[in-house]
Short mmCIF file of C-alpha atoms in Angstrom, two decimals:
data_model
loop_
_atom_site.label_atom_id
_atom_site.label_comp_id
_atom_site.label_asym_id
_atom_site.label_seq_id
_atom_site.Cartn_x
_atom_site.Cartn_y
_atom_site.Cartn_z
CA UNK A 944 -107.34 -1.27 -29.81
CA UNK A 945 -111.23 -2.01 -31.06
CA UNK A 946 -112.24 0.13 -28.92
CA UNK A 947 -110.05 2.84 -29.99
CA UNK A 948 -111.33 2.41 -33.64
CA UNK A 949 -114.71 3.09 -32.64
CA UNK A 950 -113.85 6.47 -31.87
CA UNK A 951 -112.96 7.18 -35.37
CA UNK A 952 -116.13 7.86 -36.75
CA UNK A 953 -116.72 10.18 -33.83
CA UNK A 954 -114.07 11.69 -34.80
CA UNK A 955 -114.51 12.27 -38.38
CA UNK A 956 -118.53 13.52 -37.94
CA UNK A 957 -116.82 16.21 -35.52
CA UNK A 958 -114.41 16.86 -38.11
CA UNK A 959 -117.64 17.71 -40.26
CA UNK A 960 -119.38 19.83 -37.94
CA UNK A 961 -116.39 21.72 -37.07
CA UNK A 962 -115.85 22.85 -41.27
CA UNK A 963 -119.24 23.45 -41.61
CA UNK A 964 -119.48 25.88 -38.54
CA UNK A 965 -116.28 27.12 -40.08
CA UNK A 966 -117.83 27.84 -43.28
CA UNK A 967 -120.70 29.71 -41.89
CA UNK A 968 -118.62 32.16 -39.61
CA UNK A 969 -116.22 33.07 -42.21
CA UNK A 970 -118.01 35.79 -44.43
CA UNK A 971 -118.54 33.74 -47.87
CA UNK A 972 -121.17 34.48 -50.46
CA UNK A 973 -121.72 31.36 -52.13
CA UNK A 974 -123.67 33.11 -54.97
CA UNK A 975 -121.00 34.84 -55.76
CA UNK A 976 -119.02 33.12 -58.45
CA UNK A 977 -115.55 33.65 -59.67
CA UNK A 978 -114.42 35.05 -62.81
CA UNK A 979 -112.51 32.54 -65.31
CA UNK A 980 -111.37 35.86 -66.97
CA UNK A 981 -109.55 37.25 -64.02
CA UNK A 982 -105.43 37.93 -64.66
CA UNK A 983 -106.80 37.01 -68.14
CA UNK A 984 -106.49 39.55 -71.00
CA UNK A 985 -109.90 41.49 -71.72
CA UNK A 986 -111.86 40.11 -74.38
CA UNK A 987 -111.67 41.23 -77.94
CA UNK A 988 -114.59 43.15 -79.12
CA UNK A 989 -115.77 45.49 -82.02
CA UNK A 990 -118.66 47.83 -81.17
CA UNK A 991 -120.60 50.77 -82.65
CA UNK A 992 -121.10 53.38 -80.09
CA UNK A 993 -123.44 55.82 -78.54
CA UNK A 994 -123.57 59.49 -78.77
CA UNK A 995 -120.09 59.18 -81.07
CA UNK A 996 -119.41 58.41 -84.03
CA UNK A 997 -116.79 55.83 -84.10
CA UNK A 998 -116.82 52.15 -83.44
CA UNK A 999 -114.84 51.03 -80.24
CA UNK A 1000 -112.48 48.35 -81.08
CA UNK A 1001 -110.78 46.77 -77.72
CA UNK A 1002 -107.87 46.16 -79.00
CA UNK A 1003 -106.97 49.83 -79.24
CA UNK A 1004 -108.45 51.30 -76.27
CA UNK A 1005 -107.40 49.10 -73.49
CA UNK A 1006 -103.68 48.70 -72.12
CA UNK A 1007 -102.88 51.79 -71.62
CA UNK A 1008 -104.54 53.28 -68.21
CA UNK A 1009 -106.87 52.04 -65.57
CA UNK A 1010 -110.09 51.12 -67.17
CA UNK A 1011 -113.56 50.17 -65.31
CA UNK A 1012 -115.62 48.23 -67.22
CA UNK A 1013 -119.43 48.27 -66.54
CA UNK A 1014 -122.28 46.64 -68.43
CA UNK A 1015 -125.46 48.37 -67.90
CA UNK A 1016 -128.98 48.86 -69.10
CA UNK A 1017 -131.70 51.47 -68.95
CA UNK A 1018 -134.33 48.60 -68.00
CA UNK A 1019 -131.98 47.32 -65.31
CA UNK A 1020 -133.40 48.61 -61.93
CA UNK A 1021 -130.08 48.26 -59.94
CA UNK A 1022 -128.10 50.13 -62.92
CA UNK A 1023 -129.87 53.28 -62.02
CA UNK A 1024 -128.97 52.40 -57.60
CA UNK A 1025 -125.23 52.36 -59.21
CA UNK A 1026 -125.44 55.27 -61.18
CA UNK A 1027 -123.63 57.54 -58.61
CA UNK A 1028 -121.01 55.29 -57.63
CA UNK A 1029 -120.24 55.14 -61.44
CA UNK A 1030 -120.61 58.87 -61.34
CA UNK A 1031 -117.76 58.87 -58.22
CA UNK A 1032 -115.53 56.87 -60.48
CA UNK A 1033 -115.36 59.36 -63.73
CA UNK A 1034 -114.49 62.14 -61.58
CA UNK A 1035 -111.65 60.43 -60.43
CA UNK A 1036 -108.20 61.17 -62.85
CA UNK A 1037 -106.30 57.51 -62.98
CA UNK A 1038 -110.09 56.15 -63.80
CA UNK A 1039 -111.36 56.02 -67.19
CA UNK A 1040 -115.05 54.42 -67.03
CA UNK A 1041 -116.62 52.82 -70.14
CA UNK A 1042 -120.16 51.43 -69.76
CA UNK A 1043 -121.26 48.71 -72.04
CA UNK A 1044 -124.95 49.15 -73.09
CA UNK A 1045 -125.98 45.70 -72.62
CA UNK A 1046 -129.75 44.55 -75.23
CA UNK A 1047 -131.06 48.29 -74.73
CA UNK A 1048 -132.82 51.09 -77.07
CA UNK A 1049 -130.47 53.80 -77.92
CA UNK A 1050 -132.89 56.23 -77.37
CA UNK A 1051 -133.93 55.33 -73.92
CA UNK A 1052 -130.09 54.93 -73.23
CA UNK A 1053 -129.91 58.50 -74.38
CA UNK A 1054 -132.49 59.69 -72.73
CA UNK A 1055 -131.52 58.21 -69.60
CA UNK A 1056 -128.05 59.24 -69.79
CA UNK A 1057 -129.40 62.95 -70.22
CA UNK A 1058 -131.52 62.77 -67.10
CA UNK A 1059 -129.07 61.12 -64.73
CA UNK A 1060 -125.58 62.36 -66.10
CA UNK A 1061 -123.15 60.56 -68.08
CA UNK A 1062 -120.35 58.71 -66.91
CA UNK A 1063 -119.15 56.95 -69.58
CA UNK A 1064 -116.25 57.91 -72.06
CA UNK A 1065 -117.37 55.55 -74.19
CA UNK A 1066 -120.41 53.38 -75.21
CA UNK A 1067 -120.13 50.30 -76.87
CA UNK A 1068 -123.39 49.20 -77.70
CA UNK A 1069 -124.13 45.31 -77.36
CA UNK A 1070 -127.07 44.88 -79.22
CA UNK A 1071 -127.73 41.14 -78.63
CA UNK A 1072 -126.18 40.27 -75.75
CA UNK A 1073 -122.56 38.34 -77.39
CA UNK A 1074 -119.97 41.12 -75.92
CA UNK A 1075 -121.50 40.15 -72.68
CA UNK A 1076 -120.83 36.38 -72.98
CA UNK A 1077 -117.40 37.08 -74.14
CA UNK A 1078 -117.04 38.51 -70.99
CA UNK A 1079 -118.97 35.99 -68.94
CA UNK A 1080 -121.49 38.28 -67.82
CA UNK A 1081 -124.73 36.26 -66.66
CA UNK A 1082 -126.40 39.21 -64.41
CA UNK A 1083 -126.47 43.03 -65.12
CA UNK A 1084 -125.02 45.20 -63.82
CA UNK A 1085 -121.72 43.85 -63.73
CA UNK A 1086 -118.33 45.63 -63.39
CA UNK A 1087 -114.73 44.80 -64.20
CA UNK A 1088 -111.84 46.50 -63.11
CA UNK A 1089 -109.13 46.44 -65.70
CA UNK A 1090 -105.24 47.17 -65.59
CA UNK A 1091 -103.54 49.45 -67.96
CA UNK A 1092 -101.93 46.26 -69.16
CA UNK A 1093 -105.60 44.93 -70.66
CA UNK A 1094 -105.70 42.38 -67.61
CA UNK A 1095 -108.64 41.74 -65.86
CA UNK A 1096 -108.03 42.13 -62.45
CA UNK A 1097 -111.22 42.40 -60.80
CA UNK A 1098 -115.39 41.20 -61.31
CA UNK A 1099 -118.44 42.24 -59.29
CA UNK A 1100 -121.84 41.07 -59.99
CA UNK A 1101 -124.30 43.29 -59.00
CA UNK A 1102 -124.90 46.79 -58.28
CA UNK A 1103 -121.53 48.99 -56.56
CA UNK A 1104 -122.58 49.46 -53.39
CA UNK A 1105 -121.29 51.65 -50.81
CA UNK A 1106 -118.90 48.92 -49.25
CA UNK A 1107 -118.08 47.46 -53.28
CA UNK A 1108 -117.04 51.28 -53.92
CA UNK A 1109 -114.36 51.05 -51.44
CA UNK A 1110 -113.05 47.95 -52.20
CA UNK A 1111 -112.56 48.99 -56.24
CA UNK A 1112 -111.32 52.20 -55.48
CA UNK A 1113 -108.33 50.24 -52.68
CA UNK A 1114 -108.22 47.44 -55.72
CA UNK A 1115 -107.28 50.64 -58.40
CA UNK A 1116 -104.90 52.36 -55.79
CA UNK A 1117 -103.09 48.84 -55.39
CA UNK A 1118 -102.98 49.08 -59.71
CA UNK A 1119 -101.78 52.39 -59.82
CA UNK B 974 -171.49 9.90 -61.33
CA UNK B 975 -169.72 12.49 -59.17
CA UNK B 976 -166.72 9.86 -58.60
CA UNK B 977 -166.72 8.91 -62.25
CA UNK B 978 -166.05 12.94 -63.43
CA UNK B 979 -163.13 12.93 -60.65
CA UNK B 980 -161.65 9.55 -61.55
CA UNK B 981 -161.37 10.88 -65.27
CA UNK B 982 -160.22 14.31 -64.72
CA UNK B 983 -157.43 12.51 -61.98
CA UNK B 984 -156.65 10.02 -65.18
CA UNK B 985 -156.07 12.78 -67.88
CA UNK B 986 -154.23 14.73 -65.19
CA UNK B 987 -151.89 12.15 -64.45
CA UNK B 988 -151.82 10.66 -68.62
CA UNK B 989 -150.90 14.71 -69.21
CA UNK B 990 -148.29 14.58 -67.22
CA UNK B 991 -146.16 12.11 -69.43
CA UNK B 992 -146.44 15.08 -72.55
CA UNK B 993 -145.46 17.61 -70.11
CA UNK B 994 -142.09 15.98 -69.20
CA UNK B 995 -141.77 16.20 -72.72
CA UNK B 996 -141.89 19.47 -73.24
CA UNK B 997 -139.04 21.60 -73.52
CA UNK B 998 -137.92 25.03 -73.73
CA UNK B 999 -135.85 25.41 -77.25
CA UNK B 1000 -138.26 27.57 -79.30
CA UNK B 1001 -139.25 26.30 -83.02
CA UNK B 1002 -137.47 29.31 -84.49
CA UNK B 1003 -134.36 27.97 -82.60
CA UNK B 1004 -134.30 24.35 -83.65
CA UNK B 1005 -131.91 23.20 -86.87
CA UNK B 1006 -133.61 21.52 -89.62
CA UNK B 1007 -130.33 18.88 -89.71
CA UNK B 1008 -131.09 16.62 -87.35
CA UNK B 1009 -128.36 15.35 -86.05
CA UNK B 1010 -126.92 18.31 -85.61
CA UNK B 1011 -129.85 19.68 -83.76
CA UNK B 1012 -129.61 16.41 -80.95
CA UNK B 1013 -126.27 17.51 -80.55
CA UNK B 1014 -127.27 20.80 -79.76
CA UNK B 1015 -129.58 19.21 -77.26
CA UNK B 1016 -127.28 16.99 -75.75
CA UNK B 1017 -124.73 19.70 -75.31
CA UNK B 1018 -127.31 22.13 -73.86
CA UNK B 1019 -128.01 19.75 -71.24
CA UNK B 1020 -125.21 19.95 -69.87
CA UNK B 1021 -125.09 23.22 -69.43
CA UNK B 1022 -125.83 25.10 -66.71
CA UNK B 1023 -128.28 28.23 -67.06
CA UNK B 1024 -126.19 30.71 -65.08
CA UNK B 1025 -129.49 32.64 -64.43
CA UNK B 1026 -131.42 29.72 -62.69
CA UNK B 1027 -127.82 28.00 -61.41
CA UNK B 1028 -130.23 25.06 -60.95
CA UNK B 1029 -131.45 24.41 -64.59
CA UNK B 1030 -129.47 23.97 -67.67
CA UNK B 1031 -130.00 26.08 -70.31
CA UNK B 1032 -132.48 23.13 -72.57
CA UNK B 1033 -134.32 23.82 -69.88
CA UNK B 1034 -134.39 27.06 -68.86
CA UNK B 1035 -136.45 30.22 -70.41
CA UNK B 1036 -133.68 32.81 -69.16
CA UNK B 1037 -132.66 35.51 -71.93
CA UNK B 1038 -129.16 34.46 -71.04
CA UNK B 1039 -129.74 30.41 -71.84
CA UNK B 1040 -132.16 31.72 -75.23
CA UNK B 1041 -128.74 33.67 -76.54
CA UNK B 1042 -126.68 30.46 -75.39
CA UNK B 1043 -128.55 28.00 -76.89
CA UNK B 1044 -128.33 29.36 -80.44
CA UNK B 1045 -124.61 30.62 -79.68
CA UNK B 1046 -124.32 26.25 -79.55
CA UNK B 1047 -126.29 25.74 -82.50
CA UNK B 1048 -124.26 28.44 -84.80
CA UNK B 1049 -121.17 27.14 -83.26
CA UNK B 1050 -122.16 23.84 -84.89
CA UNK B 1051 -123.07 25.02 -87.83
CA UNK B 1052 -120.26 26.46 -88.60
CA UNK B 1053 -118.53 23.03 -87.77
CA UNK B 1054 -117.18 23.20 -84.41
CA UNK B 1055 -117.39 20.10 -82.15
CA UNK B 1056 -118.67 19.40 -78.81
CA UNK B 1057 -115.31 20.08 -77.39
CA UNK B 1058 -114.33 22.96 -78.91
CA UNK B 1059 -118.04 24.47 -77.90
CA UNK B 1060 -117.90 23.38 -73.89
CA UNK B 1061 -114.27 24.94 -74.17
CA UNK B 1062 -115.93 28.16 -75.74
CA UNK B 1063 -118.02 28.63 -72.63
CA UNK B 1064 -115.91 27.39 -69.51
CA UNK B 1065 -113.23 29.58 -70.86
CA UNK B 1066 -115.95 32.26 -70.08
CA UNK B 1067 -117.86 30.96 -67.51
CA UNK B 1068 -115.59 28.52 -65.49
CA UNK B 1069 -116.10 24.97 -65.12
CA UNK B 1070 -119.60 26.53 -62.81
CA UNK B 1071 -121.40 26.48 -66.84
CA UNK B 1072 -120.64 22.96 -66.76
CA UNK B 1073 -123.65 20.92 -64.69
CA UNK B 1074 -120.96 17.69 -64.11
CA UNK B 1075 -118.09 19.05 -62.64
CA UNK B 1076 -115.15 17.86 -64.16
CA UNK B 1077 -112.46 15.08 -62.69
CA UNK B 1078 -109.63 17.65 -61.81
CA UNK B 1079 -107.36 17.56 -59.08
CA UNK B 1080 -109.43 20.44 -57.39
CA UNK B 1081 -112.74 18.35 -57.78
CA UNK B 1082 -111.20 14.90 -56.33
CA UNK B 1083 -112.32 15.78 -52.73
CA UNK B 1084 -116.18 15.90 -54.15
CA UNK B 1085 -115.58 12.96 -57.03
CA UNK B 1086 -114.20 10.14 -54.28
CA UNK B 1087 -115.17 11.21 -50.96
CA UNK B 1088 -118.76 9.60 -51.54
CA UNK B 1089 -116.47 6.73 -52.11
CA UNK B 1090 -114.34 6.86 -48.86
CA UNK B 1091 -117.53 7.51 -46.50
CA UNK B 1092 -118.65 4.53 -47.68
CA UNK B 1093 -115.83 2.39 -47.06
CA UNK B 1094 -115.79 3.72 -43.89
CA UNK B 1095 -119.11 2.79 -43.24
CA UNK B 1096 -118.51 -0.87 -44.38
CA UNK B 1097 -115.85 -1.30 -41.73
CA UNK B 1098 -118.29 0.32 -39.19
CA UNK B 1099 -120.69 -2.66 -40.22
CA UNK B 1100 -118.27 -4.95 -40.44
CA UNK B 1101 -116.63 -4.54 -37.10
CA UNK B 1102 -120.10 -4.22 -35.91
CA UNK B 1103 -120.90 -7.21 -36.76
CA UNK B 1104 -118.24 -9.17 -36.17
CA UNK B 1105 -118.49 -7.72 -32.51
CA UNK B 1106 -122.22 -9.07 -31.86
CA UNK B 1107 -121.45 -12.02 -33.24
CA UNK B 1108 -118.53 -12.88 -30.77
CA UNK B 1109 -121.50 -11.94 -28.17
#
């Protein structure tokens, strides 16, 4: 019976070893953290805009069609790697793309814009940073994919890569 | 004479040190002339985590991101919020992650009181241990 006991810490260590081994097979980015916001309603917001005259108020533009959210910035190195995937996702018809100029210069933003192509049906323009912590953004670029109910239903940090391109574009096929 | 310069500049080094922990990040401009106010502010910004640095809270930390936080705490109190009303303002955004002391929830018990069971564990390891040797 003692003897049996002993065996018990054995036991448990393997126990240990075996979840940790677990945990570093399975593909897991520990950096990556997850939205509070998501199957939450999308936060509301009152912006001036670039290149039109009219201020975007949330409440009025979202619920209604598949929106993709990104915040982005002309001093933002990875914005400009994203820039075609963003591209990819205007031309697409159940996609309407709005990009959130996050503590930029309008000019540069316009500037920019010009040089690369626009994406961007609208431009909210967060001048100080507070639309972004409504949203809990914390690194730019970030992108949210948004139902045409106004629910959040998806969150990457980071710039869209090839592989993150695919997985919003089966994400908005599953919301259509 | 040699020694003497080294033993001083080792001395200052070291008495420096003690103004250095001291120092902190919240820039003058930030700080609220109501003082008790402002230590609230401080207390509450310790607590929370710069989401830039992950490893820093924002009192701390010189990340844009913790700069626009720490005066988002500081007009929040101003305008007479209190501390739980602010820390529910910003896990509401940022998860219970913002929050450098996880919270006692039923998802956190495994980390809160497993610290607690290993050591039991390792009591009655002792225990029986010595119980055994003693028998010997």
């Amino acid at each position: 019976m003692k003897k049996q006991l002993l065996k018990i810490p054995f036991i448990i260590f393997f126990l240990i070893l075996l979840a940790f081994f677990y945990l570093l097979t399975i593909e897991r980015n520990p950096y990556e953290i997850r939205s509070n916001l998501l199957n939450k309603s999308v936060p509301k917001f009152k912006a001036e805009t670039l290149l039109k005259d009219k201020n975007f108020i949330s409440s009025q533009e979202f619920g209604n069609e598949i929106i993709l959210v990104n915040f982005f910035a002309t001093w933002c190195k990875p914005c400009r790697d994203e820039h075609k995937f963003i591209k990819k996702f205007s031309k697409k018809d159940k996609i309407r793309v709005i990009g959130i100029n996050y503590k930029d210069d309008a000019k540069k933003t316009d500037l920019w814009l010009k040089k690369l192509g626009n994406p961007y049906s609208d431009i909210p323009i967060d001048k100080n940073g507070r639309i972004a912590i409504d949203w809990g953004v914390y690194g730019i670029p970030e992108t949210f994919v948004v139902n045409s109910k106004g629910i959040i239903k998806y969150r990457h940090i980071g710039p869209i890569t090839k592989e993150i391109y695919e997985k919003i574009n089966f994400i908005v096929k599953s919301l259509e | 004479m040699m020694i003497n310069k080294t033993f001083i500049i080792i001395v200052f080094t070291l008495f420096m040190q003690f103004f250095l922990n001291n120092a902190y990040t919240v820039e003058p401009d930030e700080a609220l002339q109501n003082q008790k106010q402002e230590l609230r502010a401080r207390n509450i910004s310790k607590n929370i985590r710069c989401m830039v640095c992950q490893n820093q809270s924002i009192d701390d930390s010189n990340a844009p991101l913790a700069k626009d936080l720490r005066i988002l705490i500081r007009n929040k109190i101003q305008d007479g919020n209190n501390d739980e009303e602010i820390y529910k303002f910003l896990t509401d955004r940022y998860g219970d992650f913002i929050l450098l002391k996880p919270p006692l929830k039923l998802s956190t018990l495994v980390l809160w009181f497993s610290p607690f069971i290993f050591l039991l564990i390792g009591i009655f390891i002792v225990l029986f241990h010595s119980k055994k040797s003693r028998k010997a």
